[in-house]
């Protein structure tokens, strides 16, 4: 149960910075299984097996500016 | 299999979502470096320039790209370029290069760390054999021989591309492969291209019809790969690695095995493969007939290499054994009981062939293999090997197979505008096209929305609600051209300035393409609900000129008993939409764009109207418009929170008049417009639009005009539709209460939805606006309608178009300019920047004008507008109430073409009523797209004003009864700040 709750939390917020996802971002993450957080610019990837979440470095703030 | 690849992943190739088939064949040979002597190049180019030959061949094969070729004759030059430029994907070298031995050259490439395959392309077989036997040729990744055909280059490319991509593509999508085992350079140089060409042609033929062109191109990436091997070990390695995805094997009988040439290696390979899978199709090629009978005893095919009919036999092998041909239903005894050419026939035949045949094929994976050859991977997986024991009976298995096919067909058509086919058209969901040509901007927008909704599974995102575009068809633009041509209408329509006459001639035109009529009849046999017939023109594609409200929309009840009457009504509506292309309004609109009237082409959308029939009135429970950008946000709302406008009944109330309830989807309970009882009673909707269902049809007469009617809201209460939108005003307490339980006048507030969440409208709009902005890359506006009567409730997505916004980082500060110097000041301004060349003012005389005369005022404004357009002068327009409102009591009912020359518009309050800016109307849409400055001036705001007294001091050029035209000697200066929505108009000094 705690594992499920944890999964649920991840899908609502960025695991790196806690930024709340908008409804469409949640859809994108669920379907595309990857999303770049617009606040911290890290890439969130949902792996197909075991539904584990990992956060990968994407664009840095500096690069994005 | 589910663990190996995402089924949805491979089926869609659109948008950001996945790469789908785009993710296949990721590694390509795009740049080739050819190192050859001039003479060798001369040989290659006997028939023409190599580069052009290859490009032509690429085009002929419908391949998407041709490689770029760089040729040098010096080995050292090649080395330098390869090192410095680092852009080559393949190096092909001939035997003779200018300044260095070919093997030494290749070794230097490898030593330099240039990780690119090197191919030796020999011209003379003896010379090649000599170098192979006397030197170490392992430095070459492959050796080919030139056989007089430039297409060897394409075969070489294919060889490497397949090798590079096989692992990924097999893993991701289950792409199939054919193993070819041949060690003889001459033969494999010959076969390589032959087999590749055959595979390519077969695949192109087999990729399903009905999918659009881009989808077909993408699916070519999923064609079977050809894995060439030169030894037993190489072949065995490939087979064991990709066993599940091996379509078949073509092998020589003699090739190296365990390091030595073995004249029965092919037989051994066959036997070992058959131990693993007896069903793997194998073709053995040989120069002699010696082992023919032994090969055939193993149950595999044999062809002589020098057979005159080699290609034919190869093709037969592909068709029969590699599933490239028709699916042949057989019984266990081998008796043929049916054939299917395509998916549709497969579905039909599955229903009728004997059960034993179904069992025979299902258990041996025949359905899957056949589908894989057609790149239908998802379906192949659904129809993977089934044992009858998994099902209660063979019939249950049969049903399961058929249901999978039906489901796939339906799923595949979602999000794609397919060609209309009565047998497959789903009257609840399908959106198909009729005729050839463009489908126009509106239809394309709808198709795009449909794709997003289906690709991202949004249809059922909210419990109890189905989101989608209403079912319908698009009549493509070539039908419009044909109609004009056959009835000789084009020149007449371009020159005629009488809209009624144009309509009459169009509706009475006798000829209409017969094939289209046949399709319309088929459509009407399936769809019996009311229809909206709407324009979808070519020029509506333009992001910057959305043509909002320019062309006509017609709604028809489509409920007559006689089919011919229904067809007649539909045809009249279509012709009327065609006619509206040439109305004066449209022509005037086009004049101020960069387009010409004769460039315009009209497609027509015929779509089910969202709604329900309530005692002869057909309408949705509510409908409206939502924008992802709010031009007038009130704190705490931000502009990017968007705005929604919703009304009871048909959306005409919103887009033509602007009477509606406004709310921000992010703050649905903040209804400023309804902040006081007085405001609520003043602003709320008192009537609604519905389609009249009882109509008398007359052949040849246009009856569509009078079918949309207004009804008082108590009619909605009779229909039971008010419960979603209304509150009750109780005069005794001078208060408005949610719901209808009390007695009192009904007021449209949408509080049941916005406060009590009877329907998740704000959440739906929030999601769809974000989806739309993401998909279009720009803020968007959407039109929608909701039918609460249906189960699940229907949220109809009617249109989506880009919303033009301008952001300028330049900050404008007006605080240092005193009010005395200003003609106008407002905190509700749309527009950005400075306009400093307006010297003409057209204004409605405040002292003379009355609301009852707004139509006359509109006509007078039109006269001045046309005059000033002809003179090439734009102007400042000043008037009262809501510009562009169809309701003459709310504002001056101009249409866009009547004020199209205005550069800045001021909308001030009436003497006796203040009117809020109309964000939802077509008028507003045109305002933003043409970048017209817009000032709204309210009596209630001390910081807003317009100096009407100063206008009286200006020189009058011309005047009508209610409207004056003024001209200034020096220009006005208009300054607008759209970040703060503030603006001023400075009087000339």
Tab-separated table of N, CA and C in Angstrom, chain B residues 743-816:
chain	number	residue	atom	x	y	z
B	743	UNK	N	-39.710	29.522	-6.201
B	743	UNK	CA	-40.466	30.208	-7.244
B	743	UNK	C	-39.808	31.556	-7.518
B	744	UNK	N	-39.787	31.891	-8.784
B	744	UNK	CA	-39.202	33.187	-9.112
B	744	UNK	C	-38.594	33.143	-10.504
B	745	UNK	N	-38.273	34.315	-11.031
B	745	UNK	CA	-37.656	34.339	-12.376
B	745	UNK	C	-36.341	33.568	-12.382
B	746	UNK	N	-36.132	32.865	-13.455
B	746	UNK	CA	-34.905	32.064	-13.590
B	746	UNK	C	-33.787	32.922	-14.157
B	747	UNK	N	-32.605	32.681	-13.639
B	747	UNK	CA	-31.439	33.458	-14.072
B	747	UNK	C	-30.328	32.470	-14.437
B	748	UNK	N	-29.738	32.666	-15.585
B	748	UNK	CA	-28.674	31.744	-16.022
B	748	UNK	C	-27.359	32.142	-15.373
B	749	UNK	N	-26.886	31.296	-14.487
B	749	UNK	CA	-25.641	31.562	-13.747
B	749	UNK	C	-24.649	30.406	-13.860
B	750	UNK	N	-25.141	29.251	-14.262
B	750	UNK	CA	-24.339	28.024	-14.306
B	750	UNK	C	-23.774	27.635	-12.936
B	751	UNK	N	-24.422	28.098	-11.884
B	751	UNK	CA	-23.915	27.735	-10.552
B	751	UNK	C	-24.019	26.238	-10.270
B	752	UNK	N	-25.043	25.512	-10.785
B	752	UNK	CA	-25.052	24.054	-10.548
B	752	UNK	C	-23.760	23.396	-11.020
B	753	UNK	N	-23.190	23.954	-12.075
B	753	UNK	CA	-21.959	23.365	-12.600
B	753	UNK	C	-20.733	24.008	-11.967
B	754	UNK	N	-20.728	25.314	-11.890
B	754	UNK	CA	-19.511	25.997	-11.451
B	754	UNK	C	-19.309	25.919	-9.942
B	755	UNK	N	-20.456	25.918	-9.210
B	755	UNK	CA	-20.302	25.862	-7.745
B	755	UNK	C	-20.514	24.446	-7.223
B	756	UNK	N	-21.524	23.799	-7.762
B	756	UNK	CA	-21.912	22.499	-7.214
B	756	UNK	C	-21.368	21.312	-7.992
B	757	UNK	N	-20.586	21.602	-9.010
B	757	UNK	CA	-19.841	20.559	-9.712
B	757	UNK	C	-20.729	19.452	-10.281
B	758	UNK	N	-21.856	19.841	-10.805
B	758	UNK	CA	-22.750	18.849	-11.418
B	758	UNK	C	-22.126	18.229	-12.669
B	759	UNK	N	-21.186	18.935	-13.247
B	759	UNK	CA	-20.493	18.464	-14.438
B	759	UNK	C	-19.106	19.089	-14.394
B	760	UNK	N	-18.046	18.303	-14.664
B	760	UNK	CA	-16.683	18.833	-14.467
B	760	UNK	C	-16.225	19.769	-15.579
B	761	UNK	N	-17.060	20.718	-15.949
B	761	UNK	CA	-16.738	21.576	-17.082
B	761	UNK	C	-15.428	22.337	-16.907
B	762	UNK	N	-15.182	22.994	-15.759
B	762	UNK	CA	-13.921	23.736	-15.623
B	762	UNK	C	-12.700	22.834	-15.787
B	763	UNK	N	-12.756	21.644	-15.200
B	763	UNK	CA	-11.605	20.730	-15.282
B	763	UNK	C	-11.407	20.252	-16.721
B	764	UNK	N	-12.490	19.976	-17.406
B	764	UNK	CA	-12.381	19.533	-18.797
B	764	UNK	C	-11.757	20.637	-19.641
B	765	UNK	N	-12.240	21.855	-19.452
B	765	UNK	CA	-11.710	22.963	-20.257
B	765	UNK	C	-10.243	23.220	-19.935
B	766	UNK	N	-9.921	23.130	-18.670
B	766	UNK	CA	-8.522	23.342	-18.270
B	766	UNK	C	-7.609	22.352	-18.981
B	767	UNK	N	-8.026	21.100	-18.984
B	767	UNK	CA	-7.227	20.052	-19.613
B	767	UNK	C	-7.141	20.252	-21.119
B	768	UNK	N	-8.265	20.519	-21.748
B	768	UNK	CA	-8.289	20.605	-23.211
B	768	UNK	C	-7.573	21.860	-23.712
B	769	UNK	N	-7.678	22.945	-22.970
B	769	UNK	CA	-6.969	24.159	-23.389
B	769	UNK	C	-5.461	23.928	-23.310
B	770	UNK	N	-5.048	23.255	-22.267
B	770	UNK	CA	-3.617	22.984	-22.147
B	770	UNK	C	-3.170	22.011	-23.239
B	771	UNK	N	-3.985	21.015	-23.493
B	771	UNK	CA	-3.678	20.062	-24.563
B	771	UNK	C	-3.585	20.786	-25.902
B	772	UNK	N	-4.540	21.647	-26.165
B	772	UNK	CA	-4.560	22.377	-27.436
B	772	UNK	C	-3.353	23.280	-27.591
B	773	UNK	N	-3.008	24.014	-26.547
B	773	UNK	CA	-1.853	24.917	-26.611
B	773	UNK	C	-0.569	24.137	-26.818
B	774	UNK	N	-0.496	23.009	-26.143
B	774	UNK	CA	0.684	22.153	-26.280
B	774	UNK	C	0.788	21.630	-27.707
B	775	UNK	N	-0.346	21.175	-28.254
B	775	UNK	CA	-0.346	20.596	-29.595
B	775	UNK	C	-0.071	21.624	-30.683
B	776	UNK	N	-0.662	22.833	-30.517
B	776	UNK	CA	-0.515	23.851	-31.568
B	776	UNK	C	0.693	24.743	-31.354
B	777	UNK	N	1.252	24.687	-30.117
B	777	UNK	CA	2.406	25.537	-29.864
B	777	UNK	C	2.043	26.997	-29.749
B	778	UNK	N	0.805	27.275	-29.435
B	778	UNK	CA	0.337	28.656	-29.342
B	778	UNK	C	-0.929	28.654	-28.487
B	779	UNK	N	-1.285	29.768	-27.857
B	779	UNK	CA	-2.591	29.786	-27.184
B	779	UNK	C	-3.697	29.449	-28.167
B	780	UNK	N	-4.752	28.869	-27.650
B	780	UNK	CA	-5.817	28.396	-28.542
B	780	UNK	C	-7.171	28.842	-28.040
B	781	UNK	N	-8.108	28.766	-28.964
B	781	UNK	CA	-9.507	28.980	-28.627
B	781	UNK	C	-10.252	27.732	-29.069
B	782	UNK	N	-11.164	27.267	-28.225
B	782	UNK	CA	-11.935	26.085	-28.602
B	782	UNK	C	-13.428	26.390	-28.507
B	783	UNK	N	-14.195	25.703	-29.335
B	783	UNK	CA	-15.661	25.767	-29.240
B	783	UNK	C	-16.149	24.388	-28.821
B	784	UNK	N	-17.179	24.389	-27.963
B	784	UNK	CA	-17.640	23.098	-27.451
B	784	UNK	C	-19.153	23.127	-27.244
B	785	UNK	N	-19.707	21.949	-27.082
B	785	UNK	CA	-21.135	21.831	-26.754
B	785	UNK	C	-21.313	20.568	-25.927
B	786	UNK	N	-22.267	20.582	-25.022
B	786	UNK	CA	-22.446	19.452	-24.104
B	786	UNK	C	-23.892	18.953	-24.138
B	787	UNK	N	-24.022	17.653	-24.217
B	787	UNK	CA	-25.333	17.014	-24.143
B	787	UNK	C	-25.369	16.173	-22.877
B	788	UNK	N	-26.161	16.630	-21.910
B	788	UNK	CA	-26.209	15.938	-20.619
B	788	UNK	C	-27.185	14.768	-20.662
B	789	UNK	N	-27.958	14.690	-21.718
B	789	UNK	CA	-28.992	13.662	-21.799
B	789	UNK	C	-28.395	12.294	-22.148
B	790	UNK	N	-27.253	12.340	-22.805
B	790	UNK	CA	-26.657	11.089	-23.275
B	790	UNK	C	-25.957	10.378	-22.123
B	791	UNK	N	-25.790	9.086	-22.281
B	791	UNK	CA	-25.068	8.305	-21.300
B	791	UNK	C	-23.958	7.538	-22.008
B	792	UNK	N	-22.671	7.774	-21.756
B	792	UNK	CA	-22.164	8.863	-20.897
B	792	UNK	C	-22.459	10.235	-21.491
B	793	UNK	N	-22.364	11.242	-20.661
B	793	UNK	CA	-22.625	12.605	-21.124
B	793	UNK	C	-21.621	12.945	-22.227
B	794	UNK	N	-22.083	13.747	-23.164
B	794	UNK	CA	-21.251	14.017	-24.325
B	794	UNK	C	-20.668	15.423	-24.276
B	795	UNK	N	-19.357	15.505	-24.282
B	795	UNK	CA	-18.675	16.793	-24.437
B	795	UNK	C	-18.168	16.834	-25.871
B	796	UNK	N	-18.818	17.644	-26.697
B	796	UNK	CA	-18.447	17.714	-28.109
B	796	UNK	C	-17.437	18.816	-28.361
B	797	UNK	N	-16.334	18.443	-28.915
B	797	UNK	CA	-15.273	19.397	-29.253
B	797	UNK	C	-15.566	19.847	-30.676
B	798	UNK	N	-15.942	21.113	-30.856
B	798	UNK	CA	-16.425	21.545	-32.157
B	798	UNK	C	-15.377	22.216	-33.030
B	799	UNK	N	-14.453	22.883	-32.388
B	799	UNK	CA	-13.430	23.563	-33.175
B	799	UNK	C	-12.275	23.953	-32.286
B	800	UNK	N	-11.111	24.044	-32.889
B	800	UNK	CA	-9.956	24.597	-32.187
B	800	UNK	C	-9.174	25.432	-33.176
B	801	UNK	N	-8.805	26.615	-32.765
B	801	UNK	CA	-8.001	27.456	-33.652
B	801	UNK	C	-6.960	28.206	-32.829
B	802	UNK	N	-5.881	28.619	-33.486
B	802	UNK	CA	-4.841	29.333	-32.743
B	802	UNK	C	-5.332	30.725	-32.370
B	803	UNK	N	-4.848	31.185	-31.268
B	803	UNK	CA	-5.218	32.500	-30.767
B	803	UNK	C	-3.993	33.378	-30.876
B	804	UNK	N	-4.135	34.432	-31.585
B	804	UNK	CA	-2.979	35.291	-31.772
B	804	UNK	C	-2.804	36.168	-30.552
B	805	UNK	N	-1.613	36.104	-29.968
B	805	UNK	CA	-1.297	37.034	-28.879
B	805	UNK	C	0.034	37.667	-29.226
B	806	UNK	N	0.213	38.852	-28.776
B	806	UNK	CA	1.488	39.499	-29.064
B	806	UNK	C	2.129	39.882	-27.749
B	807	UNK	N	3.356	39.555	-27.625
B	807	UNK	CA	4.059	39.943	-26.421
B	807	UNK	C	5.259	40.790	-26.786
B	808	UNK	N	5.294	41.897	-26.238
B	808	UNK	CA	6.405	42.797	-26.518
B	808	UNK	C	7.019	43.140	-25.175
B	809	UNK	N	8.319	42.968	-25.055
B	809	UNK	CA	8.906	43.230	-23.744
B	809	UNK	C	9.039	44.727	-23.448
B	810	UNK	N	8.816	45.543	-24.485
B	810	UNK	CA	8.925	46.992	-24.248
B	810	UNK	C	7.870	47.435	-23.251
B	811	UNK	N	8.294	48.056	-22.196
B	811	UNK	CA	7.355	48.538	-21.200
B	811	UNK	C	6.903	49.939	-21.573
B	812	UNK	N	5.613	50.170	-21.523
B	812	UNK	CA	5.105	51.504	-21.820
B	812	UNK	C	4.583	52.137	-20.553
B	813	UNK	N	5.020	53.316	-20.292
B	813	UNK	CA	4.575	54.017	-19.096
B	813	UNK	C	3.798	55.250	-19.514
B	814	UNK	N	2.556	55.325	-19.069
B	814	UNK	CA	1.720	56.457	-19.479
B	814	UNK	C	1.530	57.481	-18.366
B	815	UNK	N	2.093	57.202	-17.216
B	815	UNK	CA	1.731	58.019	-16.053
B	815	UNK	C	2.186	59.472	-16.187
B	816	UNK	N	3.168	59.714	-17.056
B	816	UNK	CA	3.692	61.075	-17.131
B	816	UNK	C	2.907	61.953	-18.120
